[in-house]
Structures are given as structure tokens and as C-alpha cells.
Short mmCIF file of C-alpha atoms and ligand atoms in Angstrom, two decimals:
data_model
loop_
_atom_site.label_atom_id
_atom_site.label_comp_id
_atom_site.label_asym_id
_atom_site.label_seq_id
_atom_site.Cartn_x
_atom_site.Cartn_y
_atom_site.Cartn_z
CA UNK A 26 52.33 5.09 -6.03
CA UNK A 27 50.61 4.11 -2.50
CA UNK A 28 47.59 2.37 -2.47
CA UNK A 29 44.34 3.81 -3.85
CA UNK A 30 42.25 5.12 0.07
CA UNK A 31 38.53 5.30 -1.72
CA UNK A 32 36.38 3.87 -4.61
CA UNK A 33 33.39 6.26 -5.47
CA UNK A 34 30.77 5.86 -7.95
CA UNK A 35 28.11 8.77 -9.12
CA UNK A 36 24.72 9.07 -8.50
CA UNK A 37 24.09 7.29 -11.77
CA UNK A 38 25.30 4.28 -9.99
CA UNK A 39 23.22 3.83 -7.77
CA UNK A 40 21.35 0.68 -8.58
CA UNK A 41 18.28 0.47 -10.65
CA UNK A 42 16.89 -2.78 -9.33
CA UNK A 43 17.45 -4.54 -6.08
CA UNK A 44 18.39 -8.16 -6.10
CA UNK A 45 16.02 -10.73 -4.60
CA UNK A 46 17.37 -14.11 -4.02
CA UNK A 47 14.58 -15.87 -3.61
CA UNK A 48 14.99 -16.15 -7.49
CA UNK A 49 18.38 -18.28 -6.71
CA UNK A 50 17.83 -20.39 -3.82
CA UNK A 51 18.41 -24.12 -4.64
CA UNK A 52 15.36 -24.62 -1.54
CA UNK A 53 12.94 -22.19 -1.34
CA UNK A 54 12.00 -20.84 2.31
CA UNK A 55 8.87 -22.63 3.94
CA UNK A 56 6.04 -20.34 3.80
CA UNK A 57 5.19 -18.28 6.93
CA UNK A 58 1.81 -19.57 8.80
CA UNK A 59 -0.85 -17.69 10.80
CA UNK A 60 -0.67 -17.88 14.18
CA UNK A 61 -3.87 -18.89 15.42
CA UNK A 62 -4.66 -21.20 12.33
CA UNK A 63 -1.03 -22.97 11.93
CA UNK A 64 -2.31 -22.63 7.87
CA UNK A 65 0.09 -20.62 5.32
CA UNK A 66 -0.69 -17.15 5.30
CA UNK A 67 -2.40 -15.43 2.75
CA UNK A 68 -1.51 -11.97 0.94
CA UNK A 69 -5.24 -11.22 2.75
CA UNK A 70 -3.73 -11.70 6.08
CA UNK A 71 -0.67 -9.22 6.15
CA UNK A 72 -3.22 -6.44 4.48
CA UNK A 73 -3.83 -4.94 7.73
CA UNK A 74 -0.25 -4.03 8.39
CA UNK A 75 1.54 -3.76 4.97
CA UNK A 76 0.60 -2.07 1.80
CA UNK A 77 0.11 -4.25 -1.07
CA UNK A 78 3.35 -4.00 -3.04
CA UNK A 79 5.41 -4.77 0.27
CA UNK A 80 3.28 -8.01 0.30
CA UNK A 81 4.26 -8.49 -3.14
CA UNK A 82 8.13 -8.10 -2.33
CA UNK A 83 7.72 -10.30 0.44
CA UNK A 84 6.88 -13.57 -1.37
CA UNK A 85 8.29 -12.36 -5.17
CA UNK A 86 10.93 -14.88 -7.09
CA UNK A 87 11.57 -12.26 -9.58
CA UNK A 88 15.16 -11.83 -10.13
CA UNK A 89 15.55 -8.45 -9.97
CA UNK A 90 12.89 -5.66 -8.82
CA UNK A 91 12.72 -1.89 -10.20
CA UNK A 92 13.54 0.85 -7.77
CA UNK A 93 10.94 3.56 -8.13
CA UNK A 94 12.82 6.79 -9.19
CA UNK A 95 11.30 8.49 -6.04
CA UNK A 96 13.03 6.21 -4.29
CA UNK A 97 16.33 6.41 -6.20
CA UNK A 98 15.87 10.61 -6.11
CA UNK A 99 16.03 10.21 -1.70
CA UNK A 100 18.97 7.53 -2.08
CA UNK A 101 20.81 10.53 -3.45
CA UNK A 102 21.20 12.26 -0.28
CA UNK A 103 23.30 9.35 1.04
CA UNK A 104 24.20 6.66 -2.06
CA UNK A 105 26.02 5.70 -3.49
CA UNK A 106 28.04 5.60 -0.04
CA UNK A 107 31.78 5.26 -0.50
CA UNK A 108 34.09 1.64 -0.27
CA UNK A 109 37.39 2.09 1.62
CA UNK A 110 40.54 -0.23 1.53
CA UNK A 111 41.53 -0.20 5.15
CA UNK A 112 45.19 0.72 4.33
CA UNK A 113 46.13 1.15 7.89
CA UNK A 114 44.12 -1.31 9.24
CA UNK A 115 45.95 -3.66 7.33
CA UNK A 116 49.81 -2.22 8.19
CA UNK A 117 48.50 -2.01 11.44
CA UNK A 118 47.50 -6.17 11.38
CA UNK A 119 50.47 -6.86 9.14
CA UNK A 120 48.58 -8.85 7.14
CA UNK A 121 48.47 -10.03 3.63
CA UNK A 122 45.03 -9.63 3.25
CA UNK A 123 43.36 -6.85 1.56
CA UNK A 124 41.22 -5.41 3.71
CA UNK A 125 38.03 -3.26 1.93
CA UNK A 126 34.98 -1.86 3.81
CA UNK A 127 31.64 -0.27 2.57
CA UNK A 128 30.88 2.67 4.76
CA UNK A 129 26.88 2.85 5.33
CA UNK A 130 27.02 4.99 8.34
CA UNK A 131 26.70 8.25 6.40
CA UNK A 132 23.60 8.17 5.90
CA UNK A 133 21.17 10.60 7.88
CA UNK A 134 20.38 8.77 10.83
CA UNK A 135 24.19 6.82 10.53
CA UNK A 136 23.10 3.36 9.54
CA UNK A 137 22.40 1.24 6.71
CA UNK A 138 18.45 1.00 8.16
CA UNK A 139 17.64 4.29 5.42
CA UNK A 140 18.08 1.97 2.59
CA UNK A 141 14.70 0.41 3.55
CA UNK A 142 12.84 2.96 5.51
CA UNK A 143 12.78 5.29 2.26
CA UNK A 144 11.17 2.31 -0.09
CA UNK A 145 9.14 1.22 2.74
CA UNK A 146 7.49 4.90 3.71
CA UNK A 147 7.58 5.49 -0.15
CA UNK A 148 4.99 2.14 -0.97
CA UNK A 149 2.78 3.45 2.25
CA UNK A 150 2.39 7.07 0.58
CA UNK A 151 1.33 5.63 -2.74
CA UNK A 152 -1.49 3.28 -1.09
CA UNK A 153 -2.98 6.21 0.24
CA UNK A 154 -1.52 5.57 4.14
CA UNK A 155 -0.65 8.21 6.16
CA UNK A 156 0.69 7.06 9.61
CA UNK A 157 3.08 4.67 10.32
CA UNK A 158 3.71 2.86 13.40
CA UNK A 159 7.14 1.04 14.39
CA UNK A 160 8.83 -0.42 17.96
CA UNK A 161 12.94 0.54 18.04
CA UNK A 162 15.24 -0.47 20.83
CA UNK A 163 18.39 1.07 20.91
CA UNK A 164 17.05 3.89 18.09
CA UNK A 165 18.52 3.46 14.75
CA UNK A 166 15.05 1.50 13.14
CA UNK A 167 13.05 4.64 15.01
CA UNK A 168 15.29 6.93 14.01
CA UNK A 169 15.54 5.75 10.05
CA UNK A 170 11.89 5.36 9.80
CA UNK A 171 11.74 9.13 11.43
CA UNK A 172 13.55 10.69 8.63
CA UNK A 173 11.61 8.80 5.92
CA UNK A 174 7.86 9.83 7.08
CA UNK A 175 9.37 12.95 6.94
CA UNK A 176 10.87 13.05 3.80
CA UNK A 177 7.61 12.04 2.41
CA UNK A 178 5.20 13.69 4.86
CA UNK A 179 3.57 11.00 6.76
CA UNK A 180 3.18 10.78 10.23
CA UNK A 181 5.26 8.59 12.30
CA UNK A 182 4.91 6.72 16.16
CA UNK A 183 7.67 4.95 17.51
CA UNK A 184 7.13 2.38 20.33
CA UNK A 185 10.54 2.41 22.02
CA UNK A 186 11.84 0.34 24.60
CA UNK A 187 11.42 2.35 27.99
CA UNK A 188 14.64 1.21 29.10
CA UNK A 189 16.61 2.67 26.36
CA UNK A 190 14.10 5.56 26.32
CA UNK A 191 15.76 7.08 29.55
CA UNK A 192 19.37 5.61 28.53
CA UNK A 193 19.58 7.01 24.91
CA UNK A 194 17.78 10.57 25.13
CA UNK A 195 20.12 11.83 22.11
CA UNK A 196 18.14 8.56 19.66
CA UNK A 197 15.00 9.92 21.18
CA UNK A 198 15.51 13.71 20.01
CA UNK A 199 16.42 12.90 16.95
CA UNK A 200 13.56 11.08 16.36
CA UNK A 201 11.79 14.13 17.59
CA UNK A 202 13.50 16.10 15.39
CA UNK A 203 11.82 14.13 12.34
CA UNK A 204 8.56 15.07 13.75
CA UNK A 205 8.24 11.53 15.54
CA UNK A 206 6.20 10.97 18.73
CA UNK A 207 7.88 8.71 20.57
CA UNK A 208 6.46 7.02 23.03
CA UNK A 209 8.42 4.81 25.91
CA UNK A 210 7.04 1.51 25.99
CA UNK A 211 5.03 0.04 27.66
CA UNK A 212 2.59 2.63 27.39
CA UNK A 213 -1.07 3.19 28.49
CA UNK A 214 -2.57 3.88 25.37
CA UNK A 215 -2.83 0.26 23.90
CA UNK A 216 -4.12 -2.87 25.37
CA UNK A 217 -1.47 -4.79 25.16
CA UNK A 218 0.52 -1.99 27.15
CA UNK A 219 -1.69 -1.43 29.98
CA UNK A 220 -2.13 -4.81 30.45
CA UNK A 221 1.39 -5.53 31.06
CA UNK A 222 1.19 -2.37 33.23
CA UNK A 223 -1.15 -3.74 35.38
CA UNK A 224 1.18 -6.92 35.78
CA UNK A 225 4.49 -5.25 36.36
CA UNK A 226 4.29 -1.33 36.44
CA UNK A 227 8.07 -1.21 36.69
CA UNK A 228 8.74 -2.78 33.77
CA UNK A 229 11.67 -1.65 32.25
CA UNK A 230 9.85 -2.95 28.48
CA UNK A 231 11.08 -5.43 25.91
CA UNK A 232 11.33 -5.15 21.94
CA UNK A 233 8.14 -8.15 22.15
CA UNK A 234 6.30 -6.01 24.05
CA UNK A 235 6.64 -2.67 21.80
CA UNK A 236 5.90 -5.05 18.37
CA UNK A 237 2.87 -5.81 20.19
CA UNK A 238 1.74 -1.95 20.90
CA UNK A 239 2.98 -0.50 17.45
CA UNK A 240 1.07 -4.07 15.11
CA UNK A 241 -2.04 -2.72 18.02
CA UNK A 242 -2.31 1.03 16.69
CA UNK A 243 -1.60 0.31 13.33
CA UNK A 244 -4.54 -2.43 13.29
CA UNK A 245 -6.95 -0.03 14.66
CA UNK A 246 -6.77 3.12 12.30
CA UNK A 247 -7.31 2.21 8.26
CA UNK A 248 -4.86 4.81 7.38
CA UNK A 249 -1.79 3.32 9.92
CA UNK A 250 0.15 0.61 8.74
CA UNK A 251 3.53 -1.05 10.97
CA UNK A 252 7.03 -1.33 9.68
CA UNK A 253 9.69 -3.35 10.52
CA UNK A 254 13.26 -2.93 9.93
CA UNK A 255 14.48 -6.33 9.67
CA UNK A 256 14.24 -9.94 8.75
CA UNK A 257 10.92 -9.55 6.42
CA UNK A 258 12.37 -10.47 2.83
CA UNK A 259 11.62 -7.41 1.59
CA UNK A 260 13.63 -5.61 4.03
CA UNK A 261 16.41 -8.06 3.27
CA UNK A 262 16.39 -7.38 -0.52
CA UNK A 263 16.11 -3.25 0.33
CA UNK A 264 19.37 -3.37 1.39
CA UNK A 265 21.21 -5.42 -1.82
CA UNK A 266 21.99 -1.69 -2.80
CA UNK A 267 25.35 -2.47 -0.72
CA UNK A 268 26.12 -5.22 -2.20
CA UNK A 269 25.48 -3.83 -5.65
CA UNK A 270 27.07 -1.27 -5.03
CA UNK A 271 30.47 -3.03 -3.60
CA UNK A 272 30.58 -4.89 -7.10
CA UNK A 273 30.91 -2.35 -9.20
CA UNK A 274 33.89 -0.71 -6.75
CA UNK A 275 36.04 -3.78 -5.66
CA UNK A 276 35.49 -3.80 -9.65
CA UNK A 277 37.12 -0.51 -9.50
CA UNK A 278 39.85 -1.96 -7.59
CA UNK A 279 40.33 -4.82 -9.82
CA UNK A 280 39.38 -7.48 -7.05
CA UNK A 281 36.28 -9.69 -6.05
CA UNK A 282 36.20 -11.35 -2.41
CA UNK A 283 37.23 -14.07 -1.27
CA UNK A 284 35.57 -13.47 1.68
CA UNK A 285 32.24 -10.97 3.06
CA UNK A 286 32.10 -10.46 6.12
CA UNK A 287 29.10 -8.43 7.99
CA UNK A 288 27.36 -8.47 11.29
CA UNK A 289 23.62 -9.78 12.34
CA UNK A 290 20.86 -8.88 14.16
CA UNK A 291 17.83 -9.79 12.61
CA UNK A 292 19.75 -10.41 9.10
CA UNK A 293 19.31 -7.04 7.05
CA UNK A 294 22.42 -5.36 6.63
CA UNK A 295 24.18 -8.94 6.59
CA UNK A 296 21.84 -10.00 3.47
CA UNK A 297 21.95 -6.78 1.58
CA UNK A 298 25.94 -7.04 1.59
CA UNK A 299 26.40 -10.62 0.99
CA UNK A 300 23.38 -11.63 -1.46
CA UNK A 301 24.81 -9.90 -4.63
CA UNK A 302 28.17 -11.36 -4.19
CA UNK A 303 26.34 -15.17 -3.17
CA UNK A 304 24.17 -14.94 -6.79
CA UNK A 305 27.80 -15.56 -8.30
CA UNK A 306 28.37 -18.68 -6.27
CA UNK A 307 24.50 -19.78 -6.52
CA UNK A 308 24.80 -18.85 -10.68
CA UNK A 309 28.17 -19.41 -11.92
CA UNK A 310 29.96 -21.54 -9.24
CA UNK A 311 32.19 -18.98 -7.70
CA UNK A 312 33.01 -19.75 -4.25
CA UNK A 313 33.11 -16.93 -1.76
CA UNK A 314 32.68 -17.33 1.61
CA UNK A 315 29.34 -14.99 2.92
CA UNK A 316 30.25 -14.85 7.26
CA UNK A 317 27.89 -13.47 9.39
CA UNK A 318 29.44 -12.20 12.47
CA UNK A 319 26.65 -12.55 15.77
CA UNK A 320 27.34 -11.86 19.79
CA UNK A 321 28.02 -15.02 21.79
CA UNK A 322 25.19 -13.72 24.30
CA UNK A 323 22.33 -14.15 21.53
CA UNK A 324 23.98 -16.49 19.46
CA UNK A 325 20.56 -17.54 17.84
CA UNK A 326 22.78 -18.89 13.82
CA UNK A 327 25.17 -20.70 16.25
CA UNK A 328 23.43 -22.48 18.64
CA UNK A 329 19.43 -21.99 17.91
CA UNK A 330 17.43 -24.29 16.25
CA UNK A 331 15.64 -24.13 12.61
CA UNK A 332 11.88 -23.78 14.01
CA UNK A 333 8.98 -22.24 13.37
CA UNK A 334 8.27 -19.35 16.45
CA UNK A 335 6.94 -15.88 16.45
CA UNK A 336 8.37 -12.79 15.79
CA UNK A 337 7.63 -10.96 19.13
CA UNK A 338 7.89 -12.19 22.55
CA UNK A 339 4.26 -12.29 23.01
CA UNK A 340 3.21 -14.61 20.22
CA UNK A 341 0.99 -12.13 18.02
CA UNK A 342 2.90 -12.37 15.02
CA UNK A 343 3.17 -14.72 12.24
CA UNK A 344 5.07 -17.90 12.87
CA UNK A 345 8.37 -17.95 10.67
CA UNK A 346 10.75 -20.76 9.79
CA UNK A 347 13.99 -19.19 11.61
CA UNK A 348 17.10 -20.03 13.59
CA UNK A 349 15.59 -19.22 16.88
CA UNK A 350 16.81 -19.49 20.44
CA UNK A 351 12.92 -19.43 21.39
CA UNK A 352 10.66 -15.96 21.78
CA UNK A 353 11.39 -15.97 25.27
CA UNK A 354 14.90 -15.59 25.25
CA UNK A 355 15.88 -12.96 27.07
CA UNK A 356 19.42 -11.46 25.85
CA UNK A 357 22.00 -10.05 27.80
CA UNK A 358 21.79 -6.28 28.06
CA UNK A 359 25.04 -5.78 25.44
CA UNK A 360 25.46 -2.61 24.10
CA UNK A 361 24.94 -3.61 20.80
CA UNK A 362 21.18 -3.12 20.97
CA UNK A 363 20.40 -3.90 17.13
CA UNK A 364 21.46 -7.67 17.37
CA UNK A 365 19.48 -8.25 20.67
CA UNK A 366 17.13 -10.44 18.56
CA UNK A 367 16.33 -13.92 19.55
CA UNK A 368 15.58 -14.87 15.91
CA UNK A 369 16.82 -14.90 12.07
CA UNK A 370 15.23 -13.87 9.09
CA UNK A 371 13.65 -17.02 7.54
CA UNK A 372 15.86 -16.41 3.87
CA UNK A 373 19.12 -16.73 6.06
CA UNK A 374 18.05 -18.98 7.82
CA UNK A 375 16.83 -21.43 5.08
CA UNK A 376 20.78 -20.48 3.74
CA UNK A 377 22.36 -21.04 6.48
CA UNK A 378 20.45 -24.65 7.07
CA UNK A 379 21.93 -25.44 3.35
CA UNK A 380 25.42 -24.80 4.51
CA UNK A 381 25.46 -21.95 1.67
CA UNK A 382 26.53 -19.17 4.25
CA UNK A 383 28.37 -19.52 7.43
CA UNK A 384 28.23 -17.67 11.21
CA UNK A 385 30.83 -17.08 13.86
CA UNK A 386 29.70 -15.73 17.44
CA UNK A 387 31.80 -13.44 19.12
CA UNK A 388 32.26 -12.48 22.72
CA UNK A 389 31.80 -8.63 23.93
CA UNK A 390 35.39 -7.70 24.52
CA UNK A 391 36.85 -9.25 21.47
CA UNK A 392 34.58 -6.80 19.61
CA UNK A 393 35.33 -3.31 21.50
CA UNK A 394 39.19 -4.39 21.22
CA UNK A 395 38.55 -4.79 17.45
CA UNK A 396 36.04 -2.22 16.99
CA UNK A 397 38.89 0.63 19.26
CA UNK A 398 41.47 -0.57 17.10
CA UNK A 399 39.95 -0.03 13.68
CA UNK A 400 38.87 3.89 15.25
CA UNK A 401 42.17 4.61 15.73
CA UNK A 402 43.94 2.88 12.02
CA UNK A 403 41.27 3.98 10.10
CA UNK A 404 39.30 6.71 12.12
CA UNK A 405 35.84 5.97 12.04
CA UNK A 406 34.23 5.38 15.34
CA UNK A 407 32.03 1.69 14.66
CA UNK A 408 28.55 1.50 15.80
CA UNK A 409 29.15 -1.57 18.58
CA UNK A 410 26.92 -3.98 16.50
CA UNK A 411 29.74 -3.18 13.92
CA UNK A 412 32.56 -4.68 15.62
CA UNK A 413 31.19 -7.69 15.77
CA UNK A 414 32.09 -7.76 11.90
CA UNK A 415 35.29 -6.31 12.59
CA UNK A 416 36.28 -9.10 15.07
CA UNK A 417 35.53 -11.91 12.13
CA UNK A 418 37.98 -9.68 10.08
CA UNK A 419 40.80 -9.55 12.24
CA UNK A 420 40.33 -13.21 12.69
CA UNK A 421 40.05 -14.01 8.72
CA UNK A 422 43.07 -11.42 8.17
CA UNK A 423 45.71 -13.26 11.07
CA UNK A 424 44.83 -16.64 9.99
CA UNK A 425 45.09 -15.52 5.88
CA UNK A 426 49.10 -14.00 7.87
CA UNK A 427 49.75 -17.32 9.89
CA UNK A 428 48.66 -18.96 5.91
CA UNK A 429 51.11 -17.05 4.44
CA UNK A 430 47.80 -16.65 1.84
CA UNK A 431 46.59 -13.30 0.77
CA UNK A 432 43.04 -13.43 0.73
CA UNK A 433 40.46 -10.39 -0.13
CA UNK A 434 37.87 -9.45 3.05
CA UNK A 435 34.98 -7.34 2.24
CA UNK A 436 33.41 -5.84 5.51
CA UNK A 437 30.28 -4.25 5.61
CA UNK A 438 30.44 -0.73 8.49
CA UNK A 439 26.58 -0.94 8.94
CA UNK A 440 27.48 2.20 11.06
CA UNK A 441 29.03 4.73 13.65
CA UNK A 442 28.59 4.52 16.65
CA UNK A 443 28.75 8.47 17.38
CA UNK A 444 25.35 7.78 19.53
CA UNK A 445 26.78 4.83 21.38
CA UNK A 446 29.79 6.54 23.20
CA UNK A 447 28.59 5.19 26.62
CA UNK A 448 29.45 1.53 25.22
CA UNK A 449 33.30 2.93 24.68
CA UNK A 450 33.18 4.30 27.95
CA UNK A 451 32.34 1.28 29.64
CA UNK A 452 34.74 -0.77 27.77
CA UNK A 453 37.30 1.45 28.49
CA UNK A 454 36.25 1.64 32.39
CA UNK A 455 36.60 -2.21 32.64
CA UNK A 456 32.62 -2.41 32.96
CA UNK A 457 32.37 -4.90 30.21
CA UNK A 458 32.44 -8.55 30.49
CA UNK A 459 31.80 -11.87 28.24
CA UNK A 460 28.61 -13.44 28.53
CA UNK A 461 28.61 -17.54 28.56
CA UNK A 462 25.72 -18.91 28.01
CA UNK A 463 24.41 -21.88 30.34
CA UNK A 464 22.24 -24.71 29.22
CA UNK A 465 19.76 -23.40 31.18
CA UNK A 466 19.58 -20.01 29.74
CA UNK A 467 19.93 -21.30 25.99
CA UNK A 468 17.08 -24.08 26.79
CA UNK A 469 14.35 -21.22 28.73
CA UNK A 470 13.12 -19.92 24.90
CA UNK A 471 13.92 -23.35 23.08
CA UNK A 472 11.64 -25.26 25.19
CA UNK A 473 8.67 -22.98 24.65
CA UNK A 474 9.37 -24.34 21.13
CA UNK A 475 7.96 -27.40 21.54
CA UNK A 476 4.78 -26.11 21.59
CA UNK A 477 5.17 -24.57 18.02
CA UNK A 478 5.61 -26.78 14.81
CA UNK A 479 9.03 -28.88 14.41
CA UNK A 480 10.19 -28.60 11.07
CA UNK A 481 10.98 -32.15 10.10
C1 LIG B 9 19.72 -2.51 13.21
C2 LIG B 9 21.18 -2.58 13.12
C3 LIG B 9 21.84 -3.84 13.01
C4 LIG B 9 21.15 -5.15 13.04
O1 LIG B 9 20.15 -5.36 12.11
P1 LIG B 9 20.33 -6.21 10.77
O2 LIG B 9 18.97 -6.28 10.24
O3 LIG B 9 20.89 -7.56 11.14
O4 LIG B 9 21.25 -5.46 9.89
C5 LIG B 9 23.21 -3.83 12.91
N1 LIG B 9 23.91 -2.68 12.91
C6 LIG B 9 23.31 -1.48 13.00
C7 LIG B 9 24.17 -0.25 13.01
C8 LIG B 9 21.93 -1.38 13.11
O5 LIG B 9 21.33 -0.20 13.19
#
């Protein structure tokens, strides 16, 4: 008999609870502080831009949190999404390794980023709000949150980057689509917009600068409220539903990794994958190696430092205990828009400091090779933040054939990258080139740091 291709589960599998790991964690994170202040924040303090149970999630250490069935009922149109065992991927490596990926880019907007829109849109309803603010760059946050206002009927305004505005019309339409003004920013119909406006009318806009418009609108109206689509801890523990999931299937298969492998932006899809599977290491010992794949031209896990700094580039937002490479950091313009973040959520990042996780950074062209090679073994076409994972596979499954060792790889395919066909055609023109990183650049956003408050 060949190999089994697919392990499915039912829609009675999808999870009842998510996992939150805050439960776990031999050092809890440092608590976030307000910005003007410097003083821990209070629940009081996020009220104007989160509803109350979000706030709740955010700082809970109870092991395990009920999904709301309303919640569970919209999961169905996507979970529980299928785990593969890249068969040819693996013939076409010749490596020992087995080789398994969880496929999250079918759900409706093609990412993982549903997983926590849905909950997220779903806590906003119930609390009586009924607009929703949010800033996207490259789409997929705008897009996800796009389909879950609409899917519970709230209204929805999308901040997104004007740059990627004019270079991704197909995100924008979409987003449309889902009843979502969108809104290239900067725009004139905030503050913090037309002031930058005034400065530099040609602007081509920055994620910092659409935070600041979207946390602006949703602060003015009682009935608006922002969302974000990463590195909060609720967001984080959203997304254990692929993780959860990936248990009970590599169960299916009769395995367990040895190692997960997924790639980071702000830390979401990375956490919800690996978190499950690091609860047996943190519980009963096990030892399996959580890798979280980043691009060498915003390499904040690899060569940041663990500081407090601010979410946005302006310095509105609470100040978080990350891996940071400073604010101001200005990243390459890489296609893979959704890792363009200069900082880490703080749960990673408190992991990461404890040596309980590990990162690689990855260089541009090693990705597109990997992510082109995997399209044409196993068929999917990767979202380009997604080969960043694949690259730390190929790596794990050579080394595990120059071992000799056969060693079990989970990957987590946050996406495709059916949107992002301009990235392939670049690579494929020659356009593409690695980014190294000079002192210089990696010190501009670091020394801003000093300002903020060293963790000691
Ligand atoms: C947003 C996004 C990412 C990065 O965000 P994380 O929070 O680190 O998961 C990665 N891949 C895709 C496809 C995305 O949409």
C-alpha cells in the first residue's frame, strides 16, 4: 500500500477549547505598561479599544478557554482544515524525514488570520459594538476581518497601507466585497493622517502610521472598537485550533513531531501551531523542537533585543516586553508583507528569552526556491510568508538525510499565495535579491530604545 496523502477529521473535531499557555509558562510574561505613565496597564485602560472578554483573554492563566458555539458553527465553513504528508515533497528531497503539513489556506480569505477574526468580531457583537476598525498591509488581516463583520453584520474600516493599496487592488476588492470601506492610508479623515499629510503628502504610508488612524476612529465613536491580528495573547491562543487540530491527525498517522516548524510575523500562526505540541514538553517532558522560521531583512527573534517598545511606529500604543529591532525600523520592501513587523509578540518572546523555542532567519531567495519547489511536488502555490517555513524544512529534512536519522517535521502552510503572484513573477524575472543587514540599519530602531525601559 503507498503512503496515506490526507488526515481529515469531522466537524465534531473541531476543538472545544483553545489552549492558552500562559497557564504553562515556567516565567510568566512582564505585564504590558501605559505609555505615557510607564505604570502596568489596567483592564480600564484597553476598554476603549477591546470588548471586555478580549481583555479577559488577554491576561487569563486558565488552561484551557471555551469556544462559544457561534464561534465553532462559522469555523465550520473552513475547520477542521485538512493535514497532508508531503509524499512528493519528500521523494523529491530524498529524505528520511517525514514530512506533514497543516493546510490553513482554505479558509475564505486563504489564511490562517479567520481563526481569530471570527472570535474576535463574535466578542464585539455580544458587547453591543457595531463597527470595527483595523490597519492591514499586504491584505490578509483586512481581508479576514472583512469576512467576519460580515458574517456577523457589523460594519468594518480598514486602514491600509497606501502603498500596497495601489499594488494589491485584487486584496482591496475583496475586502470590498465583504462590505469593507477601505481606505488607503494615510488618509485625511483622522488627525494623525492629515498631520503626516501635511509633513510628507507623498507618503507612500507605513503599518505605524495606519495603527495610529484605525486606534484614532475607533477611540472616537462608543460603538467602534480596533482589532488586531497579531501578537496580542489572545490572538495567539485563537489560533491553537491548528495545533489542536494537528494532534489529533499526526495521531491519525501514528506519529508526534520531532520537530514544528512555522513562519513569523508578529507570532500568530507560529504560536497557534506550536503551543499545543510545546504543553507536552512544558507538562510531561517531551522534547520537540518548536522553530520559528523569520526573513533575514526583519530578523527582529534573531538579532533584536528583549525590550520594552511600542507597537506602532508612532509610539501611541502600549509598551510591550518583545524582541524588537526598535519601532523605527524600517523593513525591506519583501514580498512577504505579513512578517514586515519590527516586533514579537511578548508570549514568544518571553519563550524564546527561556531558550524554550528556537528561530532561524532566512534570506529571500532561499524561500521562493523552497516555496517553487514545494508548488510543483505537492501543488499548492505558498503564500511568500509561507516559504519562509518551507526553507527551515528543507533545511531540517537534508540535515535529518546527511544524519542518516529519520526525524518527523510538522509545517504549518499559513497560506496560498494565489494573491501574491507578482512575488513569483519577480523571482522568476531575477528581480529578487537578499537583503544584509548593516549595523547601521539594525542599530536606527534599537537606539530609539534607549529611551524606553531596559528590561534588566
Ligand atoms: C499575517 C500572516 C502572517 C504573519 O502573521 P503571524 O501573526 O506571525 O502569523 C504569515 N502568513 C500569512 C499568510 C499571513 O497572512
Amino acid at each position: 500500500m503507498s503512503k496515506q496523502k490526507k488526515f481529515l477529521l469531522t466537524e465534531k473535531d473541531i476543538p472545544e477549547q483553545w489552549y492558552n499557555i500562559q497557564a504553562d509558562m515556567p516565567n510568566p510574561m512582564l505585564p504590558p505598561l501605559h505609555p505615557g505613565t510607564k505604570q502596568p496597564l489596567g483592564p480600564d485602560d484597553l476598554a476603549p479599544l477591546f470588548p471586555m472578554e478580549l481583555i479577559k483573554q488577554e491576561v487569563s492563566t486558565e488552561r484551557w478557554i471555551d469556544i462559544p458555539d457561534e464561534v465553532r458553527d462559522a469555523y465550520k465553513m473552513w475547520r477542521c482544515t485538512p493535514l497532508f504528508r508531503a509524499t512528493n515533497l519528500e521523494k523529491m528531497l530524498d529524505t528520511p524525514a517525514k514530512i506533514y503539513y497543516k493546510y490553513e489556506g482554505l479558509s475564505p480569505s486563504g489564511s490562517h488570520k479567520p481563526n481569530t477574526s471570527i472570535p474576535q468580531v463574535y466578542y464585539n457583537m455580544k458587547e453591543g459594538v457595531t463597527k470595527l476598525t483595523t490597519e492591514t498591509g499586504a491584505g490578509q488581516w483586512g481581508s479576514a476581518l472583512a469576512f467576519a463583520t460580515q458574517y456577523f453584520g457589523l460594519k468594518c474600516e480598514v486602514f491600509m497601507v497606501k502603498i500596497s493599496y495601489n499594488q494589491k487592488p485584487y486584496r482591496k476588492l475583496l475586502m470590498n466585497l465583504w462590505g469593507a470601506d477601505v481606505y488607503a492610508s494615510p488618509t485625511d479623515i483622522t488627525e494623525a493622517g492629515r498631520g503626516i499629510l501635511k509633513l510628507n503628502p507623498d507618503t507612500p504610508g507605513s503599518l505605524g502610521i495606519a495603527i495610529s488612524e484605525a486606534v484614532e476612529r475607533a477611540v472616537m465613536d462608543e460603538h467602534t472598537k480596533y482589532s488586531l491580528g497579531s501578537v496580542l495573547n489572545h490572538v495567539l491562543m485563537h489560533q491553537t485550533v491548528i495545533g489542536l487540530e494537528a494532534i489529533k491527525q499526526l495521531e491519525m498517522a501514528g506519529d508526534f513531531p520531532d520537530i514544528v516548524v512555522a513562519p513569523f510575523g508578529g507570532g500568530s500562526n507560529f504560536a497557534g501551531t506550536a503551543f499545543p505540541f510545546l504543553r507536552y514538553n512544558l507538562q510531561e517532558g517531551k522534547k520537540v523542537r518548536c522553530i520559528a522560521a523569520e526573513p533575514a531583512s526583519c530578523p527582529k527573534l534573531t538579532k533584536g533585543q528583549f525590550r520594552y517598545d511600542f507597537g506602532d511606529s508612532v509610539g501611541m500604543t502600549p509598551l510591550l516586553p518583545m524582541f524588537t529591532l526598535g519601532h523605527n525600523f524600517v523593513p525591506a520592501p519583501i514580498h512577504a508583507g505579513g512578517l514586515r513587523y519590527h516586533g514579537a509578540g511578548a508570549i514568544v518572546s518571553q519563550l524564546l528569552k527561556d531558550k524554550l523555542i528556537e528561530a532561524q532567519a532566512i534570506q529571500q531567495l532561499e524561500c521562493f526556491d523552497a516555496g517553487v519547489k514545494f508548488a510543483r511536488a505537492e501543488g499548492i502555490v505558498p503564500a511568500p510568508e509561507a516559504t519562509h517555513g518551507l526553507a527551515v524544512v528543507f533545511r531540517e529534512a537534508l540535515k535529518a538525510k546527511e544524519e542518516g536519522t529519520s526525524k518527523t517535521i510538522l509545517f504549518n502552510l499559513c497560506g496560498h499565495g494565489h494573491f501574491d503572484m507578482t512575488a513569483y513573477q519577480d523571482y522568476f524575472a531575477g528581480k529578487l535579491h537578499d537583503h544584509h543587514l548593516t549595523d547601521e540599519q539594525l542599530n536606527y530602531g534599537l537606539k530609539e530604545l534607549d529611551k524606553s525601559i531596559p528590561i534588566t
